[in-house]
mmCIF file of C-alpha atoms and ligand atoms in Angstrom:
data_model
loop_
_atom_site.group_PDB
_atom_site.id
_atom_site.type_symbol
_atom_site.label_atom_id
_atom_site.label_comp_id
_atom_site.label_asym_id
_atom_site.label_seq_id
_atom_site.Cartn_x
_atom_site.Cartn_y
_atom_site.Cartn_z
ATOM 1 C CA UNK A 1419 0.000 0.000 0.000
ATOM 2 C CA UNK A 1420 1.352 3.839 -1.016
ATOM 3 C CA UNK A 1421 1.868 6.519 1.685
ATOM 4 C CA UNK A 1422 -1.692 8.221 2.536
ATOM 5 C CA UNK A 1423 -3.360 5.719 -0.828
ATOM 6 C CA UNK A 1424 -1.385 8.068 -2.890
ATOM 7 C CA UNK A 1425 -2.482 6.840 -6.546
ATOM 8 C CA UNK A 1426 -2.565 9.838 -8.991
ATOM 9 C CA UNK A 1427 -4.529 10.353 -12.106
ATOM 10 C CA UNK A 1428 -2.605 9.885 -14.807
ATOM 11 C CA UNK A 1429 -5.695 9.047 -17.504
ATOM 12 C CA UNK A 1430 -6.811 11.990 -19.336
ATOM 13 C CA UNK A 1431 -10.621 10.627 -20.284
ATOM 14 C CA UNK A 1432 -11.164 9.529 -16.445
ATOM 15 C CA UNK A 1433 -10.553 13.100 -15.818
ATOM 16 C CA UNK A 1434 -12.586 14.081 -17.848
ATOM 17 C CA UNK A 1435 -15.086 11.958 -16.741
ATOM 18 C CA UNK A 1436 -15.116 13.257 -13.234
ATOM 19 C CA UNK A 1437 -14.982 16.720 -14.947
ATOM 20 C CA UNK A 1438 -18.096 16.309 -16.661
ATOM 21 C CA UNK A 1439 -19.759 14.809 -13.816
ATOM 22 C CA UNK A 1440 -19.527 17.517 -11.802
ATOM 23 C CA UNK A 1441 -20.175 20.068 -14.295
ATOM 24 C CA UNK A 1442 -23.649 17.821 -14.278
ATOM 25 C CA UNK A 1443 -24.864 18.753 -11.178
ATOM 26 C CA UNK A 1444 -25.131 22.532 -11.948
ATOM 27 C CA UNK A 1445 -23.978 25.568 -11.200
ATOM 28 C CA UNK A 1446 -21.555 25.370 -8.231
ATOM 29 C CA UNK A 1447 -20.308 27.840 -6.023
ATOM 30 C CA UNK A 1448 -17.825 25.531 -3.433
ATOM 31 C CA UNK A 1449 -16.748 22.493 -4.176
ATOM 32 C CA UNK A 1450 -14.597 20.998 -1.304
ATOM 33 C CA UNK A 1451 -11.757 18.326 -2.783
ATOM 34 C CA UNK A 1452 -10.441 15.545 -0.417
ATOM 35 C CA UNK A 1453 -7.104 14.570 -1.489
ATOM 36 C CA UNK A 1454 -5.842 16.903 -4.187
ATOM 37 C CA UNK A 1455 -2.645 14.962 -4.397
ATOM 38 C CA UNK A 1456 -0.484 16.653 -7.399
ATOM 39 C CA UNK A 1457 -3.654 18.923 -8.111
ATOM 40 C CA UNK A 1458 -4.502 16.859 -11.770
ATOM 41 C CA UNK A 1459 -7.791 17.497 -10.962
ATOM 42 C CA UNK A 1460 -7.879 20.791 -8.866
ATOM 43 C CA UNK A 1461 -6.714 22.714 -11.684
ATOM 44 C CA UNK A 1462 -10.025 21.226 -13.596
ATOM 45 C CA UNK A 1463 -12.340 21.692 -10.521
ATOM 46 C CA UNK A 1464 -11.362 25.294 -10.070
ATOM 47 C CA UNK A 1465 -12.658 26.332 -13.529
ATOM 48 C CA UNK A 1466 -15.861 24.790 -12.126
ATOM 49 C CA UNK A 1467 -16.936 26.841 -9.013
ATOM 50 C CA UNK A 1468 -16.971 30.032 -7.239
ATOM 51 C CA UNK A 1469 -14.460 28.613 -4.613
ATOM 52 C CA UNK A 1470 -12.631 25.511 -4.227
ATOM 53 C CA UNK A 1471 -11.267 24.196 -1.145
ATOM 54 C CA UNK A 1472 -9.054 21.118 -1.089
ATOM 55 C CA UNK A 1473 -7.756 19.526 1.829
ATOM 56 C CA UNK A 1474 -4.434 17.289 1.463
ATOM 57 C CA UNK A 1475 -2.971 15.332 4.438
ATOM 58 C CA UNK A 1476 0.726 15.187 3.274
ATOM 59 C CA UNK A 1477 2.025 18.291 3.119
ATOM 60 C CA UNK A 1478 5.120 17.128 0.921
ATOM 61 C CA UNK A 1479 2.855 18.259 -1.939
ATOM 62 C CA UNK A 1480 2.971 21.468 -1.640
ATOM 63 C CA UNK A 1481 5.828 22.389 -4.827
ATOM 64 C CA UNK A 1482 2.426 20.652 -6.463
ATOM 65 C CA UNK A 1483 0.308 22.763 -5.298
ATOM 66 C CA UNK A 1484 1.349 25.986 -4.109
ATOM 67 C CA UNK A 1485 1.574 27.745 -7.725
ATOM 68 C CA UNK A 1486 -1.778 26.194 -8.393
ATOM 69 C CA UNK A 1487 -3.054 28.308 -5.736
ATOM 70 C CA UNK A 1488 -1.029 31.436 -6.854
ATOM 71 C CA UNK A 1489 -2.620 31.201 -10.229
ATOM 72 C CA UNK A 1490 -6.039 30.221 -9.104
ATOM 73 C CA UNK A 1491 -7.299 32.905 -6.264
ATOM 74 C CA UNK A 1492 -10.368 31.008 -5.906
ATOM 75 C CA UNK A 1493 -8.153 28.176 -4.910
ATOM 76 C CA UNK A 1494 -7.515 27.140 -0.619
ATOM 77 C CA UNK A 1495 -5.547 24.296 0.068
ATOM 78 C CA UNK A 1496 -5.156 23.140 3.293
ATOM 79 C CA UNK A 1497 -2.553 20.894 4.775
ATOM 80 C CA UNK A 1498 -4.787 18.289 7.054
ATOM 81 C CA UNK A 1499 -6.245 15.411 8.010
ATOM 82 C CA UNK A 1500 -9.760 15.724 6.088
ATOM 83 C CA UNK A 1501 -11.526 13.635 8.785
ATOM 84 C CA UNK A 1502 -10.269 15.898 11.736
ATOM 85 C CA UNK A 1503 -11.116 19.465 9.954
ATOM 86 C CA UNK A 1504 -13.836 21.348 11.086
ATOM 87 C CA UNK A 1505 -15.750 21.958 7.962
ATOM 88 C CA UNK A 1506 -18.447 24.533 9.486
ATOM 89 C CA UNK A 1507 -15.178 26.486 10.220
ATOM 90 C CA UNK A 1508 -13.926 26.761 6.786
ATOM 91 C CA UNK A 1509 -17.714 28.385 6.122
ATOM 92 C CA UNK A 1510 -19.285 25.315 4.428
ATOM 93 C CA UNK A 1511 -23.150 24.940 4.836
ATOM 94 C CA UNK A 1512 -25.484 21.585 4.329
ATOM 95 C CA UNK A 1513 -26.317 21.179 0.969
ATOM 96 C CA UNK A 1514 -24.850 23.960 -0.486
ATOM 97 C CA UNK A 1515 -21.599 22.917 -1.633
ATOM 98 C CA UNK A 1516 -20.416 19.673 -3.617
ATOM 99 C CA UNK A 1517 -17.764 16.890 -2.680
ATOM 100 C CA UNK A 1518 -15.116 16.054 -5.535
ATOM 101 C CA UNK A 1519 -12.365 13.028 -5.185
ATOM 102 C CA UNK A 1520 -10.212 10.580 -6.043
ATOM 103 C CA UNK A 1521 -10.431 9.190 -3.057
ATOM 104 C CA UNK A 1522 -7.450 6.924 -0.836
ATOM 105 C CA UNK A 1523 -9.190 3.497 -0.748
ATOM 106 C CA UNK A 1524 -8.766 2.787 2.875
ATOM 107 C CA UNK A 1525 -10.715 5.994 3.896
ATOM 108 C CA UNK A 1526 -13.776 5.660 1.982
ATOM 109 C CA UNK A 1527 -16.317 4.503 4.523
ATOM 110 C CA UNK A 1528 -15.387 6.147 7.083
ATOM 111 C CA UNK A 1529 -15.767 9.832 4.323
ATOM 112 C CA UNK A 1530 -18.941 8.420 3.159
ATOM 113 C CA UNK A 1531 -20.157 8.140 7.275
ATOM 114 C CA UNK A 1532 -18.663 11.684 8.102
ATOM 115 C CA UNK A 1533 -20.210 13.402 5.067
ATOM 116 C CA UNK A 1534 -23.814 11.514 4.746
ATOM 117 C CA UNK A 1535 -24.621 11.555 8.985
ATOM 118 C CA UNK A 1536 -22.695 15.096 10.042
ATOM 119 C CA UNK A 1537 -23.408 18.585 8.902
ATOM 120 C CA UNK A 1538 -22.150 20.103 6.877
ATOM 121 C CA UNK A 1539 -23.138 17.949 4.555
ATOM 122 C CA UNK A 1540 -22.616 18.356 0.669
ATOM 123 C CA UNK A 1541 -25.510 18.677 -1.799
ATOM 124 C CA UNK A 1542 -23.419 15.856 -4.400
ATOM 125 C CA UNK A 1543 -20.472 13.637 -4.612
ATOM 126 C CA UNK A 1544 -17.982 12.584 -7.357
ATOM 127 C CA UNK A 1545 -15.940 9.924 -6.003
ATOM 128 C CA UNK A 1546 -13.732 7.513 -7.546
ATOM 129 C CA UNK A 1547 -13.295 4.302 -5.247
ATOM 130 C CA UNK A 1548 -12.990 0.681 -5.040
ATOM 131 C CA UNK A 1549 -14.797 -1.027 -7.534
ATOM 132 C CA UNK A 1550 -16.029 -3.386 -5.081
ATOM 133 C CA UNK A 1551 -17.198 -0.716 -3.029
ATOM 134 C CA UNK A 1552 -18.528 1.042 -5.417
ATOM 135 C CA UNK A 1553 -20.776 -2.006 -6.555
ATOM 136 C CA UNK A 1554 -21.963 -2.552 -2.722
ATOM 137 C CA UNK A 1555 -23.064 1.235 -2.642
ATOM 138 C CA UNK A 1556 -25.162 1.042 -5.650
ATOM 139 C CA UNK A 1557 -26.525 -2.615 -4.998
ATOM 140 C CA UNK A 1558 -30.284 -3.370 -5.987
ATOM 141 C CA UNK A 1559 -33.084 -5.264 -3.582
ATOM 142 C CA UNK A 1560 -32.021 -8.584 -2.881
ATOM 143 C CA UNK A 1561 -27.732 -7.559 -2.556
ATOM 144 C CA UNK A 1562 -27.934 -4.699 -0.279
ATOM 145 C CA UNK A 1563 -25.279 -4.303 2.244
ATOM 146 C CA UNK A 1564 -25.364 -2.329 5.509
ATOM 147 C CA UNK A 1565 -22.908 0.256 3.377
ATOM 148 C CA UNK A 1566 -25.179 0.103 0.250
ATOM 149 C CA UNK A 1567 -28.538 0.620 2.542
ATOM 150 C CA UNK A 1568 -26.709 3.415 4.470
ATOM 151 C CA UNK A 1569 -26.185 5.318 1.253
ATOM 152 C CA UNK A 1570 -29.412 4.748 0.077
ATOM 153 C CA UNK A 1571 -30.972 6.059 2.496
ATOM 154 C CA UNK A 1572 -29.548 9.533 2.563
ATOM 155 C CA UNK A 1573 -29.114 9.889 -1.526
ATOM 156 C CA UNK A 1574 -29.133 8.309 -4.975
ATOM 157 C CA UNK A 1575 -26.326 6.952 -5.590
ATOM 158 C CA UNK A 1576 -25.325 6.037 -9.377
ATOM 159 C CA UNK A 1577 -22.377 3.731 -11.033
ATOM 160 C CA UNK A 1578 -20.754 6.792 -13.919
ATOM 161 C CA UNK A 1579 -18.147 4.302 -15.160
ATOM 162 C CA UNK A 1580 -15.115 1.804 -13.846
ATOM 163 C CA UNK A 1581 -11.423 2.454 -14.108
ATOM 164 C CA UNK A 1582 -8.856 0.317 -14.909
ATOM 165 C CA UNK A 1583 -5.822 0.108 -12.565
ATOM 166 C CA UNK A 1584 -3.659 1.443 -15.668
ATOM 167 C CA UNK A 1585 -5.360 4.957 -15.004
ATOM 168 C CA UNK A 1586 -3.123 5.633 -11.779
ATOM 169 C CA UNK A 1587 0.168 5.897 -10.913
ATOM 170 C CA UNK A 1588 1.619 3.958 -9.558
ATOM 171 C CA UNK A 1589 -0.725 0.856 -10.449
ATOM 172 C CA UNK A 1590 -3.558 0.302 -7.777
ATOM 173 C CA UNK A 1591 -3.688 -3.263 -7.129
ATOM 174 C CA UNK A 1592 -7.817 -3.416 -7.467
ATOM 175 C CA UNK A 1593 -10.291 -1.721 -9.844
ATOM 176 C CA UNK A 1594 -12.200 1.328 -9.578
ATOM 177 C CA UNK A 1595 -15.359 3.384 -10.432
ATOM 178 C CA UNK A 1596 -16.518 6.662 -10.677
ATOM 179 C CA UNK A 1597 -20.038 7.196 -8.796
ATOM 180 C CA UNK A 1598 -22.231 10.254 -8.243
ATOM 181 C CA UNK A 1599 -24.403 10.790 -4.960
ATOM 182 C CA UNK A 1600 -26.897 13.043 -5.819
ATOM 183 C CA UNK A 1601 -30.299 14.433 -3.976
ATOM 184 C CA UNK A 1602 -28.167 14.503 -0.301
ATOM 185 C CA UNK A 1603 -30.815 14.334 2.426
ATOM 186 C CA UNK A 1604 -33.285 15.684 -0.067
ATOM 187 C CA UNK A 1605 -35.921 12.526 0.160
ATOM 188 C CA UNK A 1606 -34.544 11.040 3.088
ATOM 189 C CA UNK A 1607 -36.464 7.776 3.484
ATOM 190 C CA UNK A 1608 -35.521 7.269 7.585
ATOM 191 C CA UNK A 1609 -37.154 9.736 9.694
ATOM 192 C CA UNK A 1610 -34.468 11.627 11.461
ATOM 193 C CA UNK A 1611 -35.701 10.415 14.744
ATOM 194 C CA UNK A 1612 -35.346 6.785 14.142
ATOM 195 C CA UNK A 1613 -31.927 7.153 12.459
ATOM 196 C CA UNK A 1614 -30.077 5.847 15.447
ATOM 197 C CA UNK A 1615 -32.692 2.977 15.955
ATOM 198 C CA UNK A 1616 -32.479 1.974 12.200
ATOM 199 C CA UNK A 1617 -28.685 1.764 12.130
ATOM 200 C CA UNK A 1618 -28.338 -0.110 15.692
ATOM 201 C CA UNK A 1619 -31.277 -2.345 13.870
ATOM 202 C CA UNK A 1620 -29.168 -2.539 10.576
ATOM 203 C CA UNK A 1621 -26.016 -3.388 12.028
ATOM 204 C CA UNK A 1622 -27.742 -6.137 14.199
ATOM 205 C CA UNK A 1623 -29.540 -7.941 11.310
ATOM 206 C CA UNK A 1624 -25.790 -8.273 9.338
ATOM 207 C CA UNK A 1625 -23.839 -9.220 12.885
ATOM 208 C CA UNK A 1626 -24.441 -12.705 11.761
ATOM 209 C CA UNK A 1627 -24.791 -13.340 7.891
ATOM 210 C CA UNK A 1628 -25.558 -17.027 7.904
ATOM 211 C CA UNK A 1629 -28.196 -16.833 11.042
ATOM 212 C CA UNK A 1630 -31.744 -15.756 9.893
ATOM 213 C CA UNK A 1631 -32.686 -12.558 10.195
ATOM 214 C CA UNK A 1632 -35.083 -12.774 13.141
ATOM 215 C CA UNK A 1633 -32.459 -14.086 15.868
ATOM 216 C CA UNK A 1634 -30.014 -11.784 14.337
ATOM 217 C CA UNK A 1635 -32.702 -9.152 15.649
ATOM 218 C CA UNK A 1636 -33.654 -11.034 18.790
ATOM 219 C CA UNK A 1637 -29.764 -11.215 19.569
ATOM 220 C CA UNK A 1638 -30.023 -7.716 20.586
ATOM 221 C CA UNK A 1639 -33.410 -8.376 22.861
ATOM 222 C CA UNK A 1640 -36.282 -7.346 20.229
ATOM 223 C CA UNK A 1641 -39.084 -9.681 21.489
ATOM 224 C CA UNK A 1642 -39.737 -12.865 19.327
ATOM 225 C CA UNK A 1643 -43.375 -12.312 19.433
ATOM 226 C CA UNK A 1644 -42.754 -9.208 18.104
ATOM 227 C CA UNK A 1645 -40.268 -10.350 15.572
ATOM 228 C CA UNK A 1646 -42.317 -12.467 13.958
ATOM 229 C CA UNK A 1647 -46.424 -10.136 14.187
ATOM 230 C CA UNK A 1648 -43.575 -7.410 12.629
ATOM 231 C CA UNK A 1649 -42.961 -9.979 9.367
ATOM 232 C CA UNK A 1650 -46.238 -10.914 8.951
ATOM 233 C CA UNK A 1651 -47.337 -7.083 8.756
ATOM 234 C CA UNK A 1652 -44.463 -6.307 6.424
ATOM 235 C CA UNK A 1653 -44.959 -10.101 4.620
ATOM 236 C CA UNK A 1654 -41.447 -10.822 5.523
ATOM 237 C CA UNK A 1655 -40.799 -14.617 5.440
ATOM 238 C CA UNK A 1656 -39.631 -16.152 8.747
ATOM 239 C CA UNK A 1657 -36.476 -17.542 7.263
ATOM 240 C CA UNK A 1658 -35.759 -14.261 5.407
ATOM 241 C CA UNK A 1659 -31.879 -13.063 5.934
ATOM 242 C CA UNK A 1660 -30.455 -9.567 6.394
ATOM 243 C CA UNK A 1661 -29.450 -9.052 2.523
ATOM 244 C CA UNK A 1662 -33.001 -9.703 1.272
ATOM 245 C CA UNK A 1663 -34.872 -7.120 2.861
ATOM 246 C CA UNK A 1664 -34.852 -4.141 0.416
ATOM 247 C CA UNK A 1665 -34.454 -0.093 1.826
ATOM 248 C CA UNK A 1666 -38.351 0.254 1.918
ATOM 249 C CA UNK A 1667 -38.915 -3.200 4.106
ATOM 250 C CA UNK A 1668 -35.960 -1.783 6.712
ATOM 251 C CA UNK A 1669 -37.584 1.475 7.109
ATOM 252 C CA UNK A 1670 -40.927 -0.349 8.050
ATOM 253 C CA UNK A 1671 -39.501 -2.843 10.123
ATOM 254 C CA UNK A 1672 -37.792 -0.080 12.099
ATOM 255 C CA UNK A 1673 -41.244 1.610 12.481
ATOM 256 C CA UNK A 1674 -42.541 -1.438 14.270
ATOM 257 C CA UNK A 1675 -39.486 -2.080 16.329
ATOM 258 C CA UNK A 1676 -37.764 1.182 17.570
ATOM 259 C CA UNK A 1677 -39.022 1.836 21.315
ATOM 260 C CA UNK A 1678 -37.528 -1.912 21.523
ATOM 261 C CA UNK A 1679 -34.365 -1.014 20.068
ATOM 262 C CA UNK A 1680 -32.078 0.934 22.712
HETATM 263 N N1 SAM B 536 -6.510 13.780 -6.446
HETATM 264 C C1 SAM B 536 -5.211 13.215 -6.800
HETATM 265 C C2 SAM B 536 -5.311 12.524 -8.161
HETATM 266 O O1 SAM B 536 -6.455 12.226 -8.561
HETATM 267 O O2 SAM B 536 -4.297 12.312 -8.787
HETATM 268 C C3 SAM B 536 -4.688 12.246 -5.728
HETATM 269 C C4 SAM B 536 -5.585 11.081 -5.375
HETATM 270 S S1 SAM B 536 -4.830 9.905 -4.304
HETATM 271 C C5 SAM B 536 -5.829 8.469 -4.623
HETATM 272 C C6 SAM B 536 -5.451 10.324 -2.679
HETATM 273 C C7 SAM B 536 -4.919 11.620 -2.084
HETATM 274 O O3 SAM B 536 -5.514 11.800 -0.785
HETATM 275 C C8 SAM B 536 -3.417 11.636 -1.837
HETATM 276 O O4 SAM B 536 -2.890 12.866 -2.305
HETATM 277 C C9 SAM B 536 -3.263 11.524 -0.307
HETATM 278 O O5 SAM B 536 -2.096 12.136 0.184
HETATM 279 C C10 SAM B 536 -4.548 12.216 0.166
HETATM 280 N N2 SAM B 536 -5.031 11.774 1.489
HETATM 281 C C11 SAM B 536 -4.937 10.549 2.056
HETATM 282 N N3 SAM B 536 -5.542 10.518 3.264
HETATM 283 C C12 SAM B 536 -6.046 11.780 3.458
HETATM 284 C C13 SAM B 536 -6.763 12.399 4.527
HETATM 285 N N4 SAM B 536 -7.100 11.717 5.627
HETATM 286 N N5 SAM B 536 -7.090 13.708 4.406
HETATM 287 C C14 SAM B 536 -6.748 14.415 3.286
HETATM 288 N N6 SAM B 536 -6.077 13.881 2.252
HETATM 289 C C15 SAM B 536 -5.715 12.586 2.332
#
């Protein structure tokens, strides 16, 4: 594994891939880059927006991208850790800003949980990941995972394209994809109160893939009589598993279980 996932761009029509994507999602006034690395795509993103503000953890990249930010006044960088900034300090608001990156692999979910379940959160996302993750975020009924559900829930997420290793440098030694997340807490389809109860119930169902999904729930003290009047309402089989259930069937079977789930 590289220093800090450091695998740059080197493929011209990937870039312009992610380009175009965000050029998609309208008219922009901040877009906030995780990772600028050399700045291949920072000196695309700031012809985009109003402002751009990238944040890059290894500060021996600065002779990269200092004289981007001489040429390009709209341009901050900032030398840090993007998971310990404070966002709301550097003046970005919920849903009015968008999220652009090529992202280090072994940060992903732990990006995707800060900038889906904390404010500020952005209005759209361009990432380029893992393919594998990338195929587990945009999953259908019947393959969701608790990552694919969690994203679900909170946006629409959409497969753009996938990248070869030979697009980096060095080599990656997996695959990757662009996706979009668009529509960020517009339609969210977990009320905000039972957001805590629905990931505790979530997380429970998946603690145990091969057990069925009803002592997966009763592992964490849910009632069985409960358990099973809740699948009959929902017409949940009793010998249904966790990866079955699709977004819409969680939602309702966190409606009927929450003041049980503490
Ligand atoms: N955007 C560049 C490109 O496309 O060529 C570089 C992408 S590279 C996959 C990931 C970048 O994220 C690296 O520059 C790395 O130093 C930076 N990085 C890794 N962890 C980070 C973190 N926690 N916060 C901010 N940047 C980070």
């Amino acid at each position: 594994m590289t220093k800090y996932g450091q695998h740059f761009l080197i493929d011209q029509t990937v870039l312009q891939s992610m380009v175009d994507l965000v050029r998609r999602f309208g008219s922009q006034d901040t877009i906030l880059e995780i990772g600028p690395g050399k700045g291949m795509l920072t000196a695309k993103l700031v012809k985009l927006a109003r402002r751009v503000i990238a944040i890059e953890i290894d500060p021996s990249l600065a002779p990269h991208l200092d004289p981007l930010c001489k040429k390009y006044p709209n341009l901050t960088v900032l030398y840090d850790d993007v998971l310990k900034t404070n966002l709301a300090e550097l003046g970005l608001k919920s849903g009015a800003y968008s999220l652009a990156s090529n992202l280090p692999y072994d940060i992903t979910g732990m990006v995707l949980r800060q900038f889906l379940t904390q404010a500020p959160w952005p209005s759209h996302m361009a990432l380029l990941i893992q393919k594998e993750v990338a195929e587990r975020i945009t999953a259908k009924p019947g393959h969701l995972s608790i990552l694919g559900l969690s994203v679900q829930a909170f946006s629409y997420p959409n497969l753009i394209r996938l990248v070869p290793p030979e697009a980096f440098s060095p080599k990656p030694k997996v695959h990757s994809a662009i996706i979009s997340l668009e529509g960020i807490h517009q339609h969210d389809k977990v009320a905000p109160d039972l957001v805590p109860a629905w990931f505790r119930l979530v997380k429970a169902g998946f603690a145990q893939k091969r057990k069925l999904l009803k002592s997966n729930i009763h592992n964490i003290n849910v009632p069985k009589e409960l358990i099973a009047s809740s699948f009959a309402e929902i017409g949940l089989k009793e010998t249904v598993r966790a990866q079955e259930l699709s977004l819409k069937q969680w939602v309702q079977l966190v409606d009927k279980l929450h003041q049980f789930i503490v």
